[in-house]
PDB file of C-alpha atoms in Angstrom:
ATOM      1  CA  MET F 762      48.250 -11.175-149.202  1.00  0.00           C
ATOM      2  CA  GLN F 763      44.860 -10.729-150.875  1.00  0.00           C
ATOM      3  CA  LEU F 764      44.132  -7.849-148.496  1.00  0.00           C
ATOM      4  CA  ILE F 765      47.342  -6.056-149.507  1.00  0.00           C
ATOM      5  CA  GLY F 766      46.423  -6.480-153.166  1.00  0.00           C
ATOM      6  CA  ILE F 767      42.961  -5.069-152.540  1.00  0.00           C
ATOM      7  CA  GLY F 768      44.404  -2.175-150.514  1.00  0.00           C
ATOM      8  CA  ALA F 769      46.962  -1.443-153.220  1.00  0.00           C
ATOM      9  CA  SER F 770      44.392  -1.490-155.993  1.00  0.00           C
ATOM     10  CA  ILE F 771      42.009   0.765-154.041  1.00  0.00           C
ATOM     11  CA  GLY F 772      44.878   3.200-153.372  1.00  0.00           C
ATOM     12  CA  THR F 773      46.040   3.528-156.967  1.00  0.00           C
ATOM     13  CA  GLY F 774      42.505   3.007-158.312  1.00  0.00           C
ATOM     14  CA  ILE F 775      40.969   6.010-156.604  1.00  0.00           C
ATOM     15  CA  SER F 776      44.077   8.199-156.469  1.00  0.00           C
ATOM     16  CA  LEU F 777      42.909  10.308-159.409  1.00  0.00           C
ATOM     17  CA  PHE F 778      39.660  11.163-157.595  1.00  0.00           C
ATOM     18  CA  PRO F 779      41.125  14.104-155.567  1.00  0.00           C
ATOM     19  CA  GLN F 780      42.703  15.473-158.772  1.00  0.00           C
ATOM     20  CA  LEU F 781      39.355  15.230-160.589  1.00  0.00           C
ATOM     21  CA  ILE F 782      37.578  17.035-157.721  1.00  0.00           C
ATOM     22  CA  LYS F 783      40.263  19.758-157.613  1.00  0.00           C
ATOM     23  CA  VAL F 784      40.039  20.458-161.363  1.00  0.00           C
ATOM     24  CA  ALA F 785      36.222  20.410-161.278  1.00  0.00           C
ATOM     25  CA  ARG F 786      35.987  22.688-158.217  1.00  0.00           C
ATOM     26  CA  GLU F 787      38.670  25.218-159.168  1.00  0.00           C
ATOM     27  CA  LYS F 788      37.842  25.062-162.891  1.00  0.00           C
ATOM     28  CA  LYS F 789      41.599  25.237-163.506  1.00  0.00           C
ATOM     29  CA  ALA F 790      43.939  22.609-164.956  1.00  0.00           C
ATOM     30  CA  GLU F 791      46.910  24.731-165.868  1.00  0.00           C
ATOM     31  CA  SER F 792      49.598  22.557-164.293  1.00  0.00           C
ATOM     32  CA  VAL F 793      47.912  19.210-164.955  1.00  0.00           C
ATOM     33  CA  SER F 794      49.938  17.269-167.548  1.00  0.00           C
ATOM     34  CA  LEU F 795      47.809  15.831-170.363  1.00  0.00           C
ATOM     35  CA  PRO F 796      50.693  13.596-171.569  1.00  0.00           C
ATOM     36  CA  MET F 797      50.672  12.085-168.052  1.00  0.00           C
ATOM     37  CA  LEU F 798      46.959  11.309-168.332  1.00  0.00           C
ATOM     38  CA  SER F 799      47.423   9.793-171.802  1.00  0.00           C
ATOM     39  CA  VAL F 800      50.396   7.585-170.874  1.00  0.00           C
ATOM     40  CA  LEU F 801      48.597   6.564-167.677  1.00  0.00           C
ATOM     41  CA  PHE F 802      45.413   5.766-169.648  1.00  0.00           C
ATOM     42  CA  ALA F 803      47.328   3.516-172.053  1.00  0.00           C
ATOM     43  CA  GLY F 804      48.949   1.733-169.104  1.00  0.00           C
ATOM     44  CA  LEU F 805      45.586   1.264-167.385  1.00  0.00           C
ATOM     45  CA  VAL F 806      44.034  -0.243-170.538  1.00  0.00           C
ATOM     46  CA  LEU F 807      46.887  -2.756-170.671  1.00  0.00           C
ATOM     47  CA  TRP F 808      46.474  -3.555-166.944  1.00  0.00           C
ATOM     48  CA  VAL F 809      42.768  -4.310-167.542  1.00  0.00           C
ATOM     49  CA  ILE F 810      43.690  -6.639-170.423  1.00  0.00           C
ATOM     50  CA  TYR F 811      46.396  -8.239-168.230  1.00  0.00           C
ATOM     51  CA  GLY F 812      43.861  -8.698-165.422  1.00  0.00           C
ATOM     52  CA  ILE F 813      41.342 -10.303-167.813  1.00  0.00           C
ATOM     53  CA  MET F 814      43.978 -12.720-169.116  1.00  0.00           C
ATOM     54  CA  LYS F 815      45.005 -13.585-165.539  1.00  0.00           C
ATOM     55  CA  GLU F 816      41.334 -13.599-164.419  1.00  0.00           C
ATOM     56  CA  ASP F 817      42.426 -11.363-161.518  1.00  0.00           C
ATOM     57  CA  TRP F 818      39.382  -9.282-160.508  1.00  0.00           C
ATOM     58  CA  ILE F 819      41.455  -7.018-158.236  1.00  0.00           C
ATOM     59  CA  ILE F 820      43.548  -5.834-161.179  1.00  0.00           C
ATOM     60  CA  ILE F 821      40.542  -5.564-163.522  1.00  0.00           C
ATOM     61  CA  ILE F 822      38.264  -3.507-161.288  1.00  0.00           C
ATOM     62  CA  SER F 823      40.869  -1.147-159.811  1.00  0.00           C
ATOM     63  CA  ASN F 824      42.321  -0.262-163.197  1.00  0.00           C
ATOM     64  CA  ALA F 825      38.892   0.062-164.840  1.00  0.00           C
ATOM     65  CA  VAL F 826      37.837   2.527-162.126  1.00  0.00           C
ATOM     66  CA  SER F 827      41.086   4.416-162.629  1.00  0.00           C
ATOM     67  CA  MET F 828      40.479   4.515-166.393  1.00  0.00           C
ATOM     68  CA  ILE F 829      37.083   6.165-165.860  1.00  0.00           C
ATOM     69  CA  LEU F 830      38.497   8.720-163.385  1.00  0.00           C
ATOM     70  CA  ASN F 831      41.391   9.324-165.783  1.00  0.00           C
ATOM     71  CA  ALA F 832      39.066   9.963-168.734  1.00  0.00           C
ATOM     72  CA  CYS F 833      36.905  12.376-166.695  1.00  0.00           C
ATOM     73  CA  THR F 834      40.005  14.231-165.445  1.00  0.00           C
ATOM     74  CA  ALA F 835      41.355  14.501-168.997  1.00  0.00           C
ATOM     75  CA  VAL F 836      38.061  15.812-170.421  1.00  0.00           C
ATOM     76  CA  LEU F 837      37.735  18.446-167.677  1.00  0.00           C
ATOM     77  CA  SER F 838      41.410  19.411-167.956  1.00  0.00           C
ATOM     78  CA  ILE F 839      41.098  19.940-171.715  1.00  0.00           C
ATOM     79  CA  LYS F 840      37.928  21.980-171.157  1.00  0.00           C
ATOM     80  CA  TYR F 841      39.509  24.288-168.557  1.00  0.00           C
ATOM     81  CA  LYS F 842      42.847  24.536-170.365  1.00  0.00           C
ATOM     82  CA  GLN F 843      41.012  26.039-173.373  1.00  0.00           C
ATOM     83  CA  LYS F 844      39.571  28.908-171.320  1.00  0.00           C
TER      84      LYS F 844
ATOM     85  CA  MET U1261      50.632 -12.224-171.610  1.00  0.00           C
ATOM     86  CA  GLN U1262      53.971 -11.325-169.996  1.00  0.00           C
ATOM     87  CA  LEU U1263      54.485  -8.648-172.664  1.00  0.00           C
ATOM     88  CA  ILE U1264      51.125  -7.031-171.836  1.00  0.00           C
ATOM     89  CA  GLY U1265      52.052  -6.998-168.159  1.00  0.00           C
ATOM     90  CA  ILE U1266      55.381  -5.364-168.933  1.00  0.00           C
ATOM     91  CA  GLY U1267      53.695  -2.827-171.235  1.00  0.00           C
ATOM     92  CA  ALA U1268      51.068  -2.054-168.599  1.00  0.00           C
ATOM     93  CA  SER U1269      53.637  -1.593-165.861  1.00  0.00           C
ATOM     94  CA  ILE U1270      55.819   0.650-168.040  1.00  0.00           C
ATOM     95  CA  GLY U1271      52.748   2.747-168.932  1.00  0.00           C
ATOM     96  CA  THR U1272      51.555   3.327-165.387  1.00  0.00           C
ATOM     97  CA  GLY U1273      55.099   3.257-164.006  1.00  0.00           C
ATOM     98  CA  ILE U1274      56.398   6.197-166.031  1.00  0.00           C
ATOM     99  CA  SER U1275      53.118   8.084-166.376  1.00  0.00           C
ATOM    100  CA  LEU U1276      54.083  10.570-163.666  1.00  0.00           C
ATOM    101  CA  PHE U1277      57.240  11.516-165.556  1.00  0.00           C
ATOM    102  CA  PRO U1278      55.544  14.095-167.877  1.00  0.00           C
ATOM    103  CA  GLN U1279      53.839  15.660-164.814  1.00  0.00           C
ATOM    104  CA  LEU U1280      57.178  15.882-163.004  1.00  0.00           C
ATOM    105  CA  ILE U1281      58.811  17.528-166.043  1.00  0.00           C
ATOM    106  CA  LYS U1282      55.892  19.992-166.408  1.00  0.00           C
ATOM    107  CA  VAL U1283      56.044  21.081-162.749  1.00  0.00           C
ATOM    108  CA  ALA U1284      59.846  21.359-162.856  1.00  0.00           C
ATOM    109  CA  ARG U1285      59.907  23.325-166.147  1.00  0.00           C
ATOM    110  CA  GLU U1286      57.007  25.700-165.436  1.00  0.00           C
ATOM    111  CA  LYS U1287      57.820  26.004-161.718  1.00  0.00           C
ATOM    112  CA  LYS U1288      54.041  25.895-161.117  1.00  0.00           C
ATOM    113  CA  ALA U1289      51.949  23.232-159.388  1.00  0.00           C
ATOM    114  CA  GLU U1290      48.799  25.166-158.679  1.00  0.00           C
ATOM    115  CA  SER U1291      46.317  22.635-160.014  1.00  0.00           C
ATOM    116  CA  VAL U1292      48.284  19.516-159.023  1.00  0.00           C
ATOM    117  CA  SER U1293      46.422  17.687-156.248  1.00  0.00           C
ATOM    118  CA  LEU U1294      48.657  16.738-153.305  1.00  0.00           C
ATOM    119  CA  PRO U1295      45.968  14.392-151.874  1.00  0.00           C
ATOM    120  CA  MET U1296      46.152  12.540-155.213  1.00  0.00           C
ATOM    121  CA  LEU U1297      49.911  12.115-154.872  1.00  0.00           C
ATOM    122  CA  SER U1298      49.561  10.941-151.250  1.00  0.00           C
ATOM    123  CA  VAL U1299      46.797   8.392-151.948  1.00  0.00           C
ATOM    124  CA  LEU U1300      48.706   7.207-155.028  1.00  0.00           C
ATOM    125  CA  PHE U1301      51.931   6.890-153.006  1.00  0.00           C
ATOM    126  CA  ALA U1302      50.198   4.737-150.385  1.00  0.00           C
ATOM    127  CA  GLY U1303      48.759   2.529-153.128  1.00  0.00           C
ATOM    128  CA  LEU U1304      52.154   2.183-154.799  1.00  0.00           C
ATOM    129  CA  VAL U1305      53.822   1.136-151.526  1.00  0.00           C
ATOM    130  CA  LEU U1306      51.183  -1.578-151.116  1.00  0.00           C
ATOM    131  CA  TRP U1307      51.692  -2.707-154.752  1.00  0.00           C
ATOM    132  CA  VAL U1308      55.448  -3.087-154.094  1.00  0.00           C
ATOM    133  CA  ILE U1309      54.713  -5.171-150.967  1.00  0.00           C
ATOM    134  CA  TYR U1310      52.165  -7.208-152.992  1.00  0.00           C
ATOM    135  CA  GLY U1311      54.744  -7.747-155.742  1.00  0.00           C
ATOM    136  CA  ILE U1312      57.379  -8.871-153.217  1.00  0.00           C
ATOM    137  CA  MET U1313      54.942 -11.368-151.661  1.00  0.00           C
ATOM    138  CA  LYS U1314      54.026 -12.665-155.123  1.00  0.00           C
ATOM    139  CA  GLU U1315      57.682 -12.483-156.253  1.00  0.00           C
ATOM    140  CA  ASP U1316      56.432 -10.645-159.361  1.00  0.00           C
ATOM    141  CA  TRP U1317      59.289  -8.425-160.580  1.00  0.00           C
ATOM    142  CA  ILE U1318      57.026  -6.589-163.069  1.00  0.00           C
ATOM    143  CA  ILE U1319      54.827  -5.308-160.256  1.00  0.00           C
ATOM    144  CA  ILE U1320      57.793  -4.529-157.962  1.00  0.00           C
ATOM    145  CA  ILE U1321      59.904  -2.531-160.410  1.00  0.00           C
ATOM    146  CA  SER U1322      57.111  -0.565-162.107  1.00  0.00           C
ATOM    147  CA  ASN U1323      55.570   0.533-158.831  1.00  0.00           C
ATOM    148  CA  ALA U1324      58.945   1.308-157.228  1.00  0.00           C
ATOM    149  CA  VAL U1325      59.792   3.572-160.193  1.00  0.00           C
ATOM    150  CA  SER U1326      56.391   5.215-159.868  1.00  0.00           C
ATOM    151  CA  MET U1327      56.968   5.744-156.132  1.00  0.00           C
ATOM    152  CA  ILE U1328      60.220   7.627-156.848  1.00  0.00           C
ATOM    153  CA  LEU U1329      58.599   9.775-159.560  1.00  0.00           C
ATOM    154  CA  ASN U1330      55.648  10.369-157.226  1.00  0.00           C
ATOM    155  CA  ALA U1331      57.897  11.507-154.360  1.00  0.00           C
ATOM    156  CA  CYS U1332      59.848  13.874-156.650  1.00  0.00           C
ATOM    157  CA  THR U1333      56.603  15.320-158.071  1.00  0.00           C
ATOM    158  CA  ALA U1334      55.216  15.833-154.548  1.00  0.00           C
ATOM    159  CA  VAL U1335      58.390  17.558-153.281  1.00  0.00           C
ATOM    160  CA  LEU U1336      58.495  19.921-156.288  1.00  0.00           C
ATOM    161  CA  SER U1337      54.746  20.588-156.096  1.00  0.00           C
ATOM    162  CA  ILE U1338      54.989  21.522-152.404  1.00  0.00           C
ATOM    163  CA  LYS U1339      57.972  23.762-153.172  1.00  0.00           C
ATOM    164  CA  TYR U1340      56.219  25.646-155.999  1.00  0.00           C
ATOM    165  CA  LYS U1341      52.855  25.792-154.212  1.00  0.00           C
ATOM    166  CA  GLN U1342      54.540  27.764-151.387  1.00  0.00           C
ATOM    167  CA  LYS U1343      55.733  30.505-153.754  1.00  0.00           C
TER     168      LYS U1343
END
């Protein structure tokens, strides 16, 4: 069961990475939804808090990684949306 | 603690909804990353399995909702990327 949890958290944790690469490479973010990134960010912050309270390192690390990727994607998207 | 878990799962669970609405309304998905949606989908499936094994309804429902939103976003993105 632990393996499934780790697999799940890696999957959702790194899922934003391809989106970040695509925005960075193409320097376009026209159809990327900033409200999505904001709602997702809020959810990820809460998951990290939930993981800390449950002392569940799988939840903490995967959602912290996702938060960082999310923030980078948002910053780049805002930058390229302004052009 | 339960409230934080519910808040977290609602946040991440519905986060794809604004992206789905944006793609559907603008009929454009140019900068939406399909690899992101695929990796995310795989992660969400594993989270649902993890939730079933842990009998944790918060994890099951939020990730199942996200899976549905994810699938709809992917289908629409593929459709509008072909145009």
